[in-house]
């Protein structure tokens, strides 16, 4: 059902392909085989979206993301919203309370200043909504034909509360897998805008900050095991990363994964699997079984988690592998995507 | 003597021009009139290269920079070196000890993976030389024709020691202006490589980390008033920013500003003023008069400050303005550059 933009043999080619930016296996190869050895580190933190740093007695989360989404404005958001929520959510997935952001712009010569202003206003509004301050920035300009209007990098710092320790290594068989809501909307919204598709029911990006939801979950117990926001590569990539990082197996009940009917219909038409479509306002949590009901209740009581659902569990079998039980009672392997279904999704 | 890439009337045009990325008056206008109002803040920190953030009891410096230099490799360095030293130096100018970096890559489809690896290795080596760790990263890919090989964003965090408080507002008449070494090499090295010019004496970029030099200066006294690295816009832009931020006047003895003879010769040939040419391994310090001799001695004892020199002083006259006393005994105003002499210098 998936149509990759880069078939497997590209892996051996000597040039960068779009899939190297897709958050799947090609991205992981680039990081593991090229970047990490060059940077001289083999810290697990460098593999994830956010690093934990001890500095001056404070335990900080530090994260960076560049945004190259096309188009700049789409149903439910813009590159400015993504730039805030993407980085804020990476910090929140460390259990941190996001505090400050930087904003680095790469503008293409000739782009209208009004467009830059619209992006900046969206970014400012999203920062206020997420409760973070943009405190430092940088702007570069490149010649026409060497950019695409506006690229945005945001980096962020958050403070990790005492007792919170979220990482795949803490996942154990028996953990319950919870998703905070319906998946697939962001990717379908971008694609429909780009391809000028119109569905009967408009589909908007779910782009939203998750700091408040994470705080509500940690108020139940600081002992959550891992959180991840399923962006590029979708829920499939997030679950695979956690399975690989924890050395456990993950079993997902396919029918339990909430997908809005318009998104499911659009995916069927476009040949996409909702499990692989990017989200920008959802999280997946691996929760100790004894806390699962209470955490789920806290999530459902929060506006960003009203549709939260238990979608699976962690098993000792098939370590590193994600398996879906299908609606018909069958089983299929949910692979790490190789490249990406939709380039420049964020 | 200056040849601007953007004449004044462009200021009123509705589109982004190269000069908006030049670190001069057009850059400042973009920040002050478009970005800061949109971000909803009017914090002075947002105007400078580095913000000071209090978090979990720690006093942090936080900085970001995107690098779009062309070509990627040049005499004396590469975009990887710049990406480390640019951000490390911004942190050091806050008096912070640089600790960690993020690395966000925007790769152009089709660029050779070997090129990416070379950039990454240079970045890793520069980080080790500067004593910082690259702890988190992100990679995006854009289609051919929407990038230029490799763009790099780095953001960084450093810890500001107790008692250090560097900002233009602390500058007072009587302060001594010290430059850490000869100016102009980086810009001329980039331009000569780009234009394929060959001078009798090869000119290499001065790209280098300044954290150690700043530590040596602060060991003399934590009571320095302000530090700035004169990158885009050169010494002229750095001095103008400090004059404007402090509401004082700055007088520079033109003959006291060290310029290597090959750089001076190249500038004369190219029609550039060394005062406006970018540096990537130099700083300018505003030092209370009573500490000036001791700070200068400490700088000269450090490898990165061997050619340090007193180049001027702060006066109560002409607040916000920088004036140069010329070799012939005359006086000229050293304006904030409008756009930039050399696009994509860093």
XYZ file of C-alpha atoms in Angstrom, chain B residues 36-260:
225
model
C 10.307 41.359 17.038
C 6.764 42.775 16.848
C 5.569 39.424 15.461
C 7.299 37.407 18.136
C 5.484 39.539 20.658
C 8.548 40.597 22.548
C 10.668 43.671 22.681
C 13.381 42.085 24.777
C 16.780 43.585 24.034
C 18.192 40.047 24.128
C 16.274 39.184 20.987
C 18.252 41.827 19.129
C 21.648 40.400 19.977
C 23.392 37.230 18.955
C 22.877 35.531 22.270
C 20.200 35.587 24.966
C 20.633 35.164 28.699
C 18.156 32.723 30.232
C 17.632 31.789 33.887
C 16.522 28.174 34.138
C 16.519 25.811 37.088
C 18.849 28.125 39.001
C 21.420 28.202 36.171
C 22.300 31.344 34.213
C 22.554 30.244 30.592
C 23.585 31.838 27.323
C 21.549 30.579 24.332
C 22.408 31.388 20.739
C 21.547 30.320 17.198
C 23.098 30.872 13.771
C 22.375 29.515 10.301
C 25.277 29.174 7.889
C 24.876 29.521 4.123
C 28.481 30.380 3.189
C 29.532 29.833 -0.396
C 31.770 27.974 -1.214
C 31.459 25.268 1.468
C 35.247 24.926 1.727
C 37.623 27.894 1.606
C 41.192 28.739 2.647
C 41.415 28.332 6.415
C 38.114 26.580 7.000
C 34.714 25.336 5.902
C 31.049 25.738 6.682
C 31.561 23.087 9.382
C 34.220 25.177 11.157
C 32.107 28.317 10.831
C 29.027 26.559 12.186
C 30.862 25.617 15.373
C 32.953 28.731 15.883
C 30.177 31.141 14.944
C 27.860 29.855 17.657
C 30.585 29.127 20.204
C 31.835 32.690 19.811
C 28.362 34.168 20.225
C 28.096 32.290 23.520
C 31.578 33.386 24.574
C 30.641 37.027 23.888
C 28.073 36.638 26.704
C 30.944 35.582 28.934
C 29.553 32.044 28.910
C 31.600 28.887 28.808
C 30.194 27.132 25.704
C 28.990 23.613 26.546
C 26.732 21.971 23.953
C 25.631 22.487 20.356
C 22.771 21.304 18.190
C 23.237 20.743 14.465
C 20.400 21.182 11.958
C 21.241 20.323 8.343
C 19.275 21.302 5.236
C 20.679 19.186 2.412
C 19.984 19.676 -1.274
C 18.878 16.571 -3.133
C 21.773 15.341 -5.266
C 24.643 16.677 -3.160
C 27.343 14.036 -2.749
C 27.251 12.145 0.528
C 31.036 12.591 0.593
C 30.530 16.357 0.739
C 28.094 15.963 3.624
C 30.611 13.717 5.379
C 33.443 16.238 4.872
C 31.309 19.014 6.330
C 30.310 16.813 9.255
C 33.919 15.819 9.970
C 35.028 19.461 9.919
C 32.174 20.303 12.260
C 33.089 17.474 14.627
C 36.768 18.431 14.664
C 35.924 22.086 15.296
C 33.624 21.092 18.165
C 36.385 19.053 19.794
C 38.825 21.950 19.345
C 36.334 24.325 20.959
C 35.585 21.931 23.825
C 31.870 21.560 23.082
C 29.732 18.513 22.350
C 27.187 18.156 19.534
C 24.321 16.546 21.435
C 21.247 16.746 19.215
C 20.515 17.211 15.534
C 18.050 17.189 12.687
C 18.350 16.667 8.937
C 15.984 17.820 6.213
C 16.320 17.374 2.452
C 14.964 19.799 -0.177
C 14.689 19.242 -3.924
C 17.554 20.231 -6.220
C 17.197 23.918 -6.987
C 15.848 24.770 -3.529
C 19.129 24.713 -1.598
C 22.846 24.965 -2.233
C 24.474 21.721 -1.200
C 24.514 22.070 2.567
C 23.060 24.682 4.915
C 23.874 24.294 8.599
C 22.187 25.706 11.669
C 23.855 25.410 15.034
C 22.381 26.515 18.314
C 24.308 26.406 21.542
C 24.079 26.656 25.293
C 26.760 27.905 27.665
C 26.946 28.591 31.370
C 27.557 32.204 32.458
C 29.836 32.428 35.507
C 28.627 34.366 38.544
C 29.530 38.040 38.464
C 29.782 38.282 34.680
C 27.354 40.759 33.102
C 28.309 41.764 29.569
C 25.975 44.136 27.718
C 26.152 47.454 25.889
C 24.188 49.227 28.615
C 27.210 48.860 30.912
C 29.527 50.799 28.575
C 30.502 54.259 29.914
C 32.675 57.104 28.631
C 36.293 56.354 29.394
C 36.042 52.648 28.512
C 38.893 51.402 26.358
C 38.183 49.572 23.086
C 40.445 46.564 22.489
C 40.560 44.352 19.402
C 41.981 40.841 19.812
C 43.925 40.818 16.541
C 44.123 41.746 12.891
C 40.833 42.176 11.033
C 39.548 41.396 7.553
C 40.988 37.973 6.767
C 37.771 35.919 6.702
C 35.911 38.088 4.219
C 38.889 38.453 1.905
C 39.604 34.694 2.016
C 36.011 33.886 1.025
C 35.945 36.490 -1.719
C 39.284 35.446 -3.193
C 38.184 31.800 -3.285
C 34.850 32.689 -4.817
C 36.324 34.958 -7.476
C 39.305 32.674 -7.990
C 41.724 35.489 -7.144
C 45.292 34.642 -6.178
C 47.401 36.992 -4.095
C 51.157 36.772 -3.654
C 50.633 35.866 -0.002
C 47.799 33.410 0.578
C 45.032 34.813 2.800
C 43.263 32.336 5.073
C 40.103 32.769 7.123
C 40.764 33.517 10.802
C 37.924 31.147 11.797
C 38.637 30.050 15.396
C 36.914 29.508 18.747
C 37.264 32.324 21.293
C 36.067 30.663 24.500
C 39.586 30.230 25.877
C 40.557 33.826 25.179
C 37.413 35.102 26.911
C 38.130 32.913 29.938
C 41.643 34.364 30.134
C 40.221 37.903 29.996
C 37.563 37.235 32.624
C 40.251 35.759 34.881
C 41.762 39.273 35.045
C 38.406 40.777 36.003
C 34.800 39.654 35.598
C 34.011 43.365 35.210
C 34.399 43.639 31.426
C 31.564 45.744 30.003
C 30.827 44.185 26.634
C 32.357 41.745 24.142
C 31.362 41.327 20.499
C 32.694 39.226 17.627
C 32.825 41.413 14.515
C 31.412 38.968 11.933
C 28.959 40.158 9.217
C 29.392 43.898 8.806
C 32.842 43.723 10.380
C 34.259 45.932 13.117
C 32.120 48.831 11.876
C 28.835 46.998 12.525
C 29.986 45.691 15.932
C 31.059 49.143 17.131
C 27.870 50.763 15.838
C 25.679 48.214 17.632
C 27.503 48.863 20.890
C 27.398 52.644 20.443
C 23.657 52.484 19.751
C 22.983 50.066 22.611
C 24.983 52.058 25.134
C 24.051 55.566 24.038
C 27.714 56.588 24.036
C 30.105 57.660 21.302
C 33.023 55.559 20.096
C 36.250 57.003 18.721
C 38.569 54.687 16.791
C 42.175 55.479 15.870
C 42.202 54.149 12.326
C 45.949 53.494 12.332
C 45.691 51.423 15.503
C 43.353 48.853 13.917
C 45.585 45.948 12.918
C 45.121 44.886 9.287
C 47.558 42.351 7.785
